[in-house]
mmCIF file of C-alpha atoms and ligand atoms in Angstrom:
data_model
loop_
_atom_site.group_PDB
_atom_site.id
_atom_site.type_symbol
_atom_site.label_atom_id
_atom_site.label_comp_id
_atom_site.label_asym_id
_atom_site.label_seq_id
_atom_site.Cartn_x
_atom_site.Cartn_y
_atom_site.Cartn_z
ATOM 1 C CA MET A 168 -112.857 -12.122 152.355
ATOM 2 C CA LYS A 169 -114.439 -8.913 153.591
ATOM 3 C CA VAL A 170 -113.054 -5.725 152.067
ATOM 4 C CA LEU A 171 -114.017 -2.476 153.801
ATOM 5 C CA VAL A 172 -113.853 0.914 152.104
ATOM 6 C CA ALA A 173 -113.609 3.381 154.990
ATOM 7 C CA THR A 174 -113.641 6.979 153.807
ATOM 8 C CA GLU A 175 -114.410 10.111 155.810
ATOM 9 C CA LYS A 176 -114.415 11.865 152.441
ATOM 10 C CA PRO A 177 -116.020 9.301 150.118
ATOM 11 C CA PHE A 178 -114.931 8.302 146.647
ATOM 12 C CA ALA A 179 -117.153 9.398 143.774
ATOM 13 C CA ALA A 180 -120.030 6.990 143.132
ATOM 14 C CA ALA A 181 -118.405 5.784 139.886
ATOM 15 C CA ALA A 182 -115.219 4.902 141.775
ATOM 16 C CA VAL A 183 -117.170 2.930 144.390
ATOM 17 C CA GLU A 184 -118.940 1.017 141.612
ATOM 18 C CA GLY A 185 -115.576 0.241 139.991
ATOM 19 C CA ILE A 186 -114.166 -0.961 143.314
ATOM 20 C CA ARG A 187 -117.280 -3.072 143.944
ATOM 21 C CA LYS A 188 -116.969 -4.707 140.530
ATOM 22 C CA GLU A 189 -113.303 -5.595 141.100
ATOM 23 C CA VAL A 190 -113.864 -6.926 144.622
ATOM 24 C CA GLU A 191 -117.016 -8.926 143.853
ATOM 25 C CA ASN A 192 -115.649 -10.371 140.603
ATOM 26 C CA ALA A 193 -112.777 -11.770 142.660
ATOM 27 C CA GLY A 194 -115.292 -13.438 144.982
ATOM 28 C CA HIS A 195 -114.935 -11.072 147.935
ATOM 29 C CA GLU A 196 -117.525 -8.991 149.776
ATOM 30 C CA LEU A 197 -117.478 -5.190 149.772
ATOM 31 C CA LEU A 198 -118.482 -3.192 152.838
ATOM 32 C CA LEU A 199 -118.747 0.601 152.954
ATOM 33 C CA LEU A 200 -118.210 3.077 155.779
ATOM 34 C CA GLU A 201 -118.567 6.536 154.257
ATOM 35 C CA LYS A 202 -118.658 10.005 155.809
ATOM 36 C CA TYR A 203 -118.014 8.674 159.281
ATOM 37 C CA THR A 204 -117.651 11.369 161.909
ATOM 38 C CA GLU A 205 -116.363 9.464 164.950
ATOM 39 C CA LYS A 206 -113.317 7.227 165.233
ATOM 40 C CA ALA A 207 -115.530 4.784 167.159
ATOM 41 C CA GLN A 208 -117.443 4.096 163.921
ATOM 42 C CA LEU A 209 -114.205 3.122 162.197
ATOM 43 C CA LEU A 210 -113.123 0.954 165.150
ATOM 44 C CA GLU A 211 -116.449 -0.901 164.965
ATOM 45 C CA ALA A 212 -116.396 -1.288 161.157
ATOM 46 C CA VAL A 213 -112.880 -2.774 160.957
ATOM 47 C CA LYS A 214 -113.558 -5.518 163.531
ATOM 48 C CA ASP A 215 -114.489 -8.212 161.076
ATOM 49 C CA VAL A 216 -112.662 -7.360 157.823
ATOM 50 C CA GLU A 217 -109.588 -8.854 156.198
ATOM 51 C CA ALA A 218 -108.818 -5.882 153.930
ATOM 52 C CA LEU A 219 -109.217 -2.131 154.192
ATOM 53 C CA ILE A 220 -109.197 0.609 151.546
ATOM 54 C CA ILE A 221 -108.741 4.171 152.825
ATOM 55 C CA ARG A 222 -108.070 7.648 151.459
ATOM 56 C CA SER A 223 -106.724 10.212 153.948
ATOM 57 C CA ASP A 224 -108.237 8.260 156.826
ATOM 58 C CA LYS A 225 -105.917 7.602 159.765
ATOM 59 C CA VAL A 226 -104.966 4.020 160.501
ATOM 60 C CA ASP A 227 -103.103 4.008 163.812
ATOM 61 C CA ALA A 228 -102.319 1.394 166.456
ATOM 62 C CA GLU A 229 -105.812 1.697 167.954
ATOM 63 C CA VAL A 230 -107.478 0.941 164.603
ATOM 64 C CA LEU A 231 -105.076 -1.956 164.004
ATOM 65 C CA ASP A 232 -105.785 -3.325 167.503
ATOM 66 C CA ALA A 233 -109.507 -3.295 166.725
ATOM 67 C CA ALA A 234 -109.031 -4.940 163.294
ATOM 68 C CA LYS A 235 -108.231 -8.416 164.557
ATOM 69 C CA LYS A 236 -108.593 -10.132 161.150
ATOM 70 C CA LEU A 237 -106.971 -7.416 159.037
ATOM 71 C CA GLN A 238 -104.268 -8.608 156.635
ATOM 72 C CA ILE A 239 -103.882 -5.659 154.265
ATOM 73 C CA VAL A 240 -104.613 -1.926 154.250
ATOM 74 C CA VAL A 241 -104.303 0.037 151.012
ATOM 75 C CA ARG A 242 -104.139 3.817 150.855
ATOM 76 C CA ALA A 243 -105.814 4.791 147.575
ATOM 77 C CA GLY A 244 -103.285 7.471 146.645
ATOM 78 C CA ALA A 245 -99.566 8.157 146.667
ATOM 79 C CA GLY A 246 -98.845 9.496 150.176
ATOM 80 C CA TYR A 247 -99.250 7.103 153.111
ATOM 81 C CA ASP A 248 -98.212 9.067 156.181
ATOM 82 C CA ASN A 249 -101.750 8.550 157.533
ATOM 83 C CA ILE A 250 -100.872 4.882 158.159
ATOM 84 C CA ASP A 251 -98.746 4.070 161.205
ATOM 85 C CA LEU A 252 -96.338 1.776 159.368
ATOM 86 C CA GLU A 253 -94.556 0.497 162.464
ATOM 87 C CA ALA A 254 -97.853 -0.434 164.072
ATOM 88 C CA ALA A 255 -98.978 -2.128 160.836
ATOM 89 C CA THR A 256 -95.788 -4.207 160.774
ATOM 90 C CA ALA A 257 -96.182 -5.068 164.476
ATOM 91 C CA HIS A 258 -99.732 -6.251 163.708
ATOM 92 C CA HIS A 259 -98.500 -8.276 160.677
ATOM 93 C CA VAL A 260 -100.614 -6.114 158.371
ATOM 94 C CA VAL A 261 -99.339 -5.325 154.866
ATOM 95 C CA ALA A 262 -99.631 -1.586 154.132
ATOM 96 C CA GLU A 263 -99.689 -0.441 150.503
ATOM 97 C CA ASN A 264 -100.220 2.727 148.475
ATOM 98 C CA THR A 265 -101.265 3.022 144.830
ATOM 99 C CA PRO A 266 -98.404 4.957 143.206
ATOM 100 C CA GLY A 267 -98.780 6.500 139.788
ATOM 101 C CA GLN A 268 -102.566 6.612 139.646
ATOM 102 C CA ASN A 269 -102.732 10.409 139.933
ATOM 103 C CA SER A 270 -99.606 11.198 137.940
ATOM 104 C CA ASN A 271 -101.374 12.460 134.841
ATOM 105 C CA ALA A 272 -103.618 14.677 136.984
ATOM 106 C CA VAL A 273 -100.566 16.278 138.605
ATOM 107 C CA ALA A 274 -98.780 16.642 135.273
ATOM 108 C CA GLU A 275 -101.752 18.432 133.705
ATOM 109 C CA LEU A 276 -101.880 20.803 136.680
ATOM 110 C CA VAL A 277 -98.193 21.643 136.174
ATOM 111 C CA PHE A 278 -99.053 23.011 132.738
ATOM 112 C CA GLY A 279 -102.201 24.746 133.963
ATOM 113 C CA LEU A 280 -100.029 26.601 136.468
ATOM 114 C CA LEU A 281 -97.268 27.174 133.965
ATOM 115 C CA VAL A 282 -99.467 28.779 131.311
ATOM 116 C CA TYR A 283 -101.002 30.953 134.036
ATOM 117 C CA ALA A 284 -97.502 32.039 135.093
ATOM 118 C CA VAL A 285 -96.069 32.832 131.648
ATOM 119 C CA ARG A 286 -99.232 34.786 130.766
ATOM 120 C CA ASN A 287 -98.656 36.989 133.827
ATOM 121 C CA PHE A 288 -101.566 35.518 135.793
ATOM 122 C CA TYR A 289 -103.932 36.767 133.088
ATOM 123 C CA ASN A 290 -103.375 40.419 134.024
ATOM 124 C CA GLY A 291 -104.000 41.617 130.486
ATOM 125 C CA LYS A 292 -100.315 42.194 129.613
ATOM 126 C CA ALA A 293 -98.480 40.206 126.923
ATOM 127 C CA GLY A 294 -96.732 37.151 128.298
ATOM 128 C CA THR A 295 -94.578 34.465 126.694
ATOM 129 C CA GLU A 296 -95.137 31.048 125.142
ATOM 130 C CA LEU A 297 -93.879 27.670 126.274
ATOM 131 C CA MET A 298 -92.896 26.354 122.835
ATOM 132 C CA GLY A 299 -89.130 26.203 122.428
ATOM 133 C CA LYS A 300 -88.439 26.905 126.126
ATOM 134 C CA LYS A 301 -86.330 24.513 128.203
ATOM 135 C CA LEU A 302 -88.253 22.536 130.789
ATOM 136 C CA GLY A 303 -86.292 20.863 133.590
ATOM 137 C CA ILE A 304 -87.828 17.945 135.441
ATOM 138 C CA LEU A 305 -86.300 17.202 138.829
ATOM 139 C CA ALA A 306 -86.992 13.486 139.385
ATOM 140 C CA PHE A 307 -88.141 11.232 136.585
ATOM 141 C CA GLY A 308 -90.688 9.160 138.509
ATOM 142 C CA ASN A 309 -94.367 8.632 137.803
ATOM 143 C CA VAL A 310 -95.266 12.318 137.766
ATOM 144 C CA GLY A 311 -92.021 13.489 136.146
ATOM 145 C CA ARG A 312 -92.514 11.135 133.181
ATOM 146 C CA ASN A 313 -96.018 12.457 132.565
ATOM 147 C CA VAL A 314 -94.749 16.035 132.786
ATOM 148 C CA ALA A 315 -92.139 15.145 130.142
ATOM 149 C CA ARG A 316 -94.822 13.736 127.839
ATOM 150 C CA VAL A 317 -97.051 16.806 128.124
ATOM 151 C CA GLY A 318 -94.071 19.192 127.896
ATOM 152 C CA LYS A 319 -93.086 17.681 124.566
ATOM 153 C CA GLY A 320 -96.665 18.233 123.406
ATOM 154 C CA PHE A 321 -96.192 21.940 124.114
ATOM 155 C CA GLY A 322 -93.055 21.884 121.963
ATOM 156 C CA MET A 323 -90.736 22.397 124.930
ATOM 157 C CA GLU A 324 -87.172 21.099 125.029
ATOM 158 C CA VAL A 325 -87.315 18.687 127.942
ATOM 159 C CA TYR A 326 -84.449 17.913 130.366
ATOM 160 C CA ALA A 327 -84.475 15.705 133.448
ATOM 161 C CA TYR A 328 -82.358 14.622 136.388
ATOM 162 C CA ASP A 329 -83.103 11.701 138.697
ATOM 163 C CA ALA A 330 -80.696 10.456 141.355
ATOM 164 C CA PHE A 331 -81.774 6.839 140.886
ATOM 165 C CA CYS A 332 -83.186 6.503 137.364
ATOM 166 C CA PRO A 333 -80.477 5.665 134.782
ATOM 167 C CA ALA A 334 -79.778 8.324 132.142
ATOM 168 C CA GLY A 335 -80.564 5.722 129.459
ATOM 169 C CA VAL A 336 -84.169 5.433 130.645
ATOM 170 C CA ILE A 337 -84.552 9.209 130.524
ATOM 171 C CA GLU A 338 -83.002 9.440 127.038
ATOM 172 C CA GLN A 339 -85.218 6.592 125.820
ATOM 173 C CA ALA A 340 -88.244 8.771 126.652
ATOM 174 C CA GLY A 341 -86.872 11.428 124.290
ATOM 175 C CA VAL A 342 -85.701 13.610 127.172
ATOM 176 C CA HIS A 343 -82.187 15.062 127.661
ATOM 177 C CA ALA A 344 -80.591 13.529 130.768
ATOM 178 C CA VAL A 345 -78.371 15.904 132.758
ATOM 179 C CA LYS A 346 -75.857 14.887 135.403
ATOM 180 C CA SER A 347 -77.126 16.813 138.432
ATOM 181 C CA GLY A 348 -79.885 18.930 139.830
ATOM 182 C CA ASP A 349 -77.563 21.934 139.592
ATOM 183 C CA GLU A 350 -77.037 21.331 135.870
ATOM 184 C CA LEU A 351 -80.810 21.199 135.439
ATOM 185 C CA PHE A 352 -81.263 24.591 137.129
ATOM 186 C CA ARG A 353 -78.383 26.100 135.108
ATOM 187 C CA THR A 354 -79.787 24.772 131.819
ATOM 188 C CA CYS A 355 -83.527 25.358 131.990
ATOM 189 C CA ASP A 356 -86.041 28.220 131.823
ATOM 190 C CA VAL A 357 -88.517 26.346 134.004
ATOM 191 C CA VAL A 358 -87.778 23.740 136.665
ATOM 192 C CA SER A 359 -90.584 21.505 137.880
ATOM 193 C CA LEU A 360 -90.034 19.625 141.155
ATOM 194 C CA HIS A 361 -91.055 15.959 141.414
ATOM 195 C CA ILE A 362 -88.744 14.716 144.161
ATOM 196 C CA PRO A 363 -90.050 13.012 147.290
ATOM 197 C CA ALA A 364 -89.305 14.466 150.740
ATOM 198 C CA THR A 365 -86.256 12.521 151.967
ATOM 199 C CA PRO A 366 -83.316 13.440 154.217
ATOM 200 C CA GLU A 367 -81.384 14.333 151.015
ATOM 201 C CA THR A 368 -84.089 16.485 149.429
ATOM 202 C CA ARG A 369 -85.559 18.304 152.464
ATOM 203 C CA GLY A 370 -84.743 22.001 152.248
ATOM 204 C CA SER A 371 -82.556 21.356 149.172
ATOM 205 C CA ILE A 372 -84.344 23.865 146.906
ATOM 206 C CA GLY A 373 -83.341 27.312 148.088
ATOM 207 C CA TYR A 374 -81.117 30.330 147.536
ATOM 208 C CA ASP A 375 -78.146 28.661 145.823
ATOM 209 C CA THR A 376 -80.064 26.045 143.842
ATOM 210 C CA VAL A 377 -82.808 28.240 142.435
ATOM 211 C CA GLY A 378 -80.369 31.150 142.042
ATOM 212 C CA GLN A 379 -78.811 29.237 139.131
ATOM 213 C CA LEU A 380 -81.942 29.748 136.994
ATOM 214 C CA LYS A 381 -81.568 32.012 133.990
ATOM 215 C CA LYS A 382 -83.174 35.450 133.846
ATOM 216 C CA GLY A 383 -86.962 35.108 133.915
ATOM 217 C CA GLY A 384 -86.781 31.586 135.345
ATOM 218 C CA ILE A 385 -89.761 29.810 136.862
ATOM 219 C CA LEU A 386 -89.807 27.280 139.698
ATOM 220 C CA ILE A 387 -92.864 25.027 139.955
ATOM 221 C CA ASN A 388 -93.511 22.801 142.941
ATOM 222 C CA THR A 389 -96.165 20.113 142.860
ATOM 223 C CA ALA A 390 -94.100 17.747 145.037
ATOM 224 C CA ARG A 391 -93.760 18.456 148.773
ATOM 225 C CA LYS A 392 -93.338 21.727 150.616
ATOM 226 C CA GLU A 393 -90.564 20.249 152.795
ATOM 227 C CA VAL A 394 -88.162 20.219 149.837
ATOM 228 C CA ILE A 395 -88.178 24.027 149.685
ATOM 229 C CA ASP A 396 -85.873 26.084 151.880
ATOM 230 C CA GLU A 397 -88.439 28.856 152.303
ATOM 231 C CA PRO A 398 -86.220 31.542 153.916
ATOM 232 C CA GLY A 399 -83.589 30.965 151.198
ATOM 233 C CA LEU A 400 -86.128 31.211 148.386
ATOM 234 C CA ILE A 401 -87.704 34.352 149.878
ATOM 235 C CA LYS A 402 -84.253 35.980 150.091
ATOM 236 C CA LEU A 403 -83.535 35.039 146.476
ATOM 237 C CA MET A 404 -86.878 36.316 145.162
ATOM 238 C CA GLY A 405 -86.239 39.578 146.989
ATOM 239 C CA GLU A 406 -82.934 39.964 145.131
ATOM 240 C CA ARG A 407 -83.950 38.469 141.767
ATOM 241 C CA THR A 408 -87.078 40.309 140.714
ATOM 242 C CA ASP A 409 -87.185 38.290 137.470
ATOM 243 C CA LEU A 410 -87.986 34.945 139.122
ATOM 244 C CA LYS A 411 -91.413 33.361 139.580
ATOM 245 C CA PHE A 412 -92.433 30.672 142.065
ATOM 246 C CA ILE A 413 -95.634 28.693 141.450
ATOM 247 C CA THR A 414 -96.736 25.991 143.822
ATOM 248 C CA ASP A 415 -99.492 23.475 144.491
ATOM 249 C CA ILE A 416 -98.423 23.154 148.120
ATOM 250 C CA LYS A 417 -98.947 26.320 150.117
ATOM 251 C CA PRO A 418 -95.664 27.209 151.837
ATOM 252 C CA ASP A 419 -95.605 27.942 155.576
ATOM 253 C CA ALA A 420 -94.456 31.454 154.631
ATOM 254 C CA ASP A 421 -97.308 31.972 152.145
ATOM 255 C CA ALA A 422 -97.931 35.541 153.378
ATOM 256 C CA GLU A 423 -94.292 36.492 152.806
ATOM 257 C CA PHE A 424 -94.203 34.951 149.339
ATOM 258 C CA ALA A 425 -97.479 36.730 148.515
ATOM 259 C CA LYS A 426 -95.601 40.032 148.755
ATOM 260 C CA PHE A 427 -93.902 39.128 145.472
ATOM 261 C CA GLU A 428 -96.965 40.224 143.583
ATOM 262 C CA GLY A 429 -97.152 38.941 140.023
ATOM 263 C CA ARG A 430 -94.338 36.442 140.687
ATOM 264 C CA TYR A 431 -95.902 34.039 143.152
ATOM 265 C CA PHE A 432 -98.967 31.846 143.072
ATOM 266 C CA SER A 433 -100.125 29.030 145.329
ATOM 267 C CA THR A 434 -103.243 26.956 144.807
ATOM 268 C CA PRO A 435 -105.489 27.601 147.827
ATOM 269 C CA LYS A 436 -105.545 23.875 148.551
ATOM 270 C CA LYS A 437 -103.422 21.053 147.102
ATOM 271 C CA MET A 438 -105.110 20.398 143.757
ATOM 272 C CA GLY A 439 -102.671 18.102 141.928
ATOM 273 C CA ALA A 440 -104.521 14.834 142.406
ATOM 274 C CA GLN A 441 -107.989 16.349 142.599
ATOM 275 C CA THR A 442 -109.613 14.894 139.507
ATOM 276 C CA ALA A 443 -112.446 12.411 139.180
ATOM 277 C CA GLU A 444 -110.186 10.186 137.081
ATOM 278 C CA ALA A 445 -107.357 10.124 139.642
ATOM 279 C CA ASN A 446 -109.735 9.248 142.468
ATOM 280 C CA THR A 447 -111.349 6.480 140.444
ATOM 281 C CA ASN A 448 -108.001 5.104 139.241
ATOM 282 C CA ALA A 449 -106.589 5.009 142.777
ATOM 283 C CA GLY A 450 -109.660 3.264 144.223
ATOM 284 C CA ILE A 451 -109.743 0.633 141.502
ATOM 285 C CA ALA A 452 -105.980 0.080 141.773
ATOM 286 C CA ALA A 453 -106.420 -0.456 145.541
ATOM 287 C CA ALA A 454 -109.096 -3.088 144.910
ATOM 288 C CA ARG A 455 -106.921 -4.853 142.306
ATOM 289 C CA GLN A 456 -103.940 -4.867 144.660
ATOM 290 C CA ILE A 457 -106.070 -6.451 147.386
ATOM 291 C CA ASN A 458 -107.325 -9.079 144.957
ATOM 292 C CA ALA A 459 -103.748 -9.882 143.891
ATOM 293 C CA PHE A 460 -102.691 -10.102 147.541
ATOM 294 C CA PHE A 461 -105.388 -12.644 148.371
ATOM 295 C CA LYS A 462 -104.916 -14.566 145.097
ATOM 296 C CA ASP A 463 -101.107 -14.808 144.852
ATOM 297 C CA GLY A 464 -99.733 -13.140 147.989
ATOM 298 C CA CYS A 465 -98.557 -10.257 145.784
ATOM 299 C CA THR A 466 -97.096 -7.391 147.875
ATOM 300 C CA LYS A 467 -95.501 -5.381 145.056
ATOM 301 C CA PHE A 468 -96.719 -2.057 146.471
ATOM 302 C CA GLN A 469 -96.015 -2.787 150.130
ATOM 303 C CA VAL A 470 -94.613 0.263 151.946
ATOM 304 C CA ASN A 471 -93.893 -1.354 155.338
ATOM 305 C CA LYS A 472 -91.411 -3.985 154.165
HETATM 306 P P1 LIG B 713 -92.218 8.458 142.326
HETATM 307 O O1 LIG B 713 -91.842 7.684 143.531
HETATM 308 O O2 LIG B 713 -92.843 7.776 141.182
HETATM 309 O O3 LIG B 713 -90.935 9.231 141.769
HETATM 310 C C1 LIG B 713 -90.017 9.870 142.593
HETATM 311 C C2 LIG B 713 -88.697 9.925 141.850
HETATM 312 O O4 LIG B 713 -87.787 10.694 142.636
HETATM 313 C C3 LIG B 713 -88.035 8.561 141.638
HETATM 314 O O5 LIG B 713 -87.791 8.365 140.262
HETATM 315 C C4 LIG B 713 -86.734 8.662 142.429
HETATM 316 O O6 LIG B 713 -85.666 7.974 141.808
HETATM 317 C C5 LIG B 713 -86.499 10.159 142.431
HETATM 318 N N1 LIG B 713 -85.645 10.647 143.506
HETATM 319 C C6 LIG B 713 -85.634 10.262 144.795
HETATM 320 N N2 LIG B 713 -84.710 10.969 145.487
HETATM 321 C C7 LIG B 713 -84.148 11.825 144.602
HETATM 322 C C8 LIG B 713 -83.131 12.813 144.716
HETATM 323 N N3 LIG B 713 -82.503 13.041 145.881
HETATM 324 N N4 LIG B 713 -82.786 13.513 143.611
HETATM 325 C C9 LIG B 713 -83.402 13.259 142.421
HETATM 326 N N5 LIG B 713 -84.360 12.333 142.252
HETATM 327 C C10 LIG B 713 -84.736 11.627 143.338
HETATM 328 O O7 LIG B 713 -93.148 9.644 142.881
HETATM 329 P P2 LIG B 713 -94.264 10.454 142.057
HETATM 330 O O8 LIG B 713 -95.552 9.729 142.125
HETATM 331 O O9 LIG B 713 -93.697 10.846 140.748
HETATM 332 O O10 LIG B 713 -94.429 11.743 142.995
HETATM 333 C C11 LIG B 713 -93.433 12.753 142.977
HETATM 334 C C12 LIG B 713 -93.753 13.809 144.022
HETATM 335 O O11 LIG B 713 -95.038 14.377 143.772
HETATM 336 C C13 LIG B 713 -93.818 13.278 145.458
HETATM 337 O O12 LIG B 713 -93.216 14.229 146.299
HETATM 338 C C14 LIG B 713 -95.293 13.207 145.774
HETATM 339 O O13 LIG B 713 -95.528 13.376 147.157
HETATM 340 C C15 LIG B 713 -95.799 14.393 144.968
HETATM 341 N N6 LIG B 713 -97.228 14.290 144.589
HETATM 342 C C16 LIG B 713 -97.972 15.412 144.690
HETATM 343 C C17 LIG B 713 -99.301 15.396 144.328
HETATM 344 C C18 LIG B 713 -100.123 16.633 144.396
HETATM 345 O O14 LIG B 713 -101.314 16.531 144.625
HETATM 346 N N7 LIG B 713 -99.536 17.801 144.177
HETATM 347 C C19 LIG B 713 -99.882 14.192 143.897
HETATM 348 C C20 LIG B 713 -99.072 13.062 143.747
HETATM 349 C C21 LIG B 713 -97.739 13.120 144.106
#
């Protein structure tokens, strides 16, 4: 089988070597299209391949039309809104992502941001420590579990709520399970968001929710900006001058939040998954998933079921 890695923004060389090893050891052929600048180059490159590995590259109906032999496309990463899932299904192409491969990277960033926040953005004034503080994790998925692990390392008391993960699983990880998101906000000094953007979660983190935080509370978002009700949070931060909001996803109202000097920080660009290790892990996982698909028909990570 021919496996094409098509990346406008290429993987690191070490990741490509890892992918090559996986693909060739399974008896397949690896083709590379890196740093392409025109869609026409992608349309030409996909013509003859059975599998495709991409990063943020767009795979739409036109690409799928051109890829007559394509059976599987894997997005090396967690988000997959760059793949037209309906078109993939219509073309009988399995679309997959590689969940969990960047979770540790995101979790480490949470604590990088958190230390920065409690030390007053390194402004020279005494801050506070994390040890002994209550950390609330909203959603105990791949990232949330890693945040729990690191939080315990800091000596924090860790709490979590997940709408779908049983309390027993949370407790087994040495984390206090609470019964609702509201209880998490009422209980904790810091709440870290790890929910996906769904009809239930969109705009769910705003005035009333965050307003339940104790004095000096901190909200951290490394999930999705859609989950924040920005006008509600701006109103709350205007009223509650003790609250801090730290985010890895620049809000639409960044300029308004920036007025809360010393209480707001956004990374200039989403940084959560930006580590060499995460990129390598995701690329290699994509290659392994393709190998498993061709070997056993495994579609465990299919997102267009
Ligand atoms: P995951 O799918 O492993 O976990 C998501 C968890 O959310 C699941 O356990 C699920 O049960 C839970 N959940 C779903 N709806 C819920 C609700 N209404 N209330 C409570 N819990 C709910 O996802 P993940 O890999 O842990 O990623 C979590 C978030 O982080 C996603 O939004 C993802 O887009 C984001 N992310 C950001 C970066 C970054 O660069 N900042 C990188 C990776 C992932």
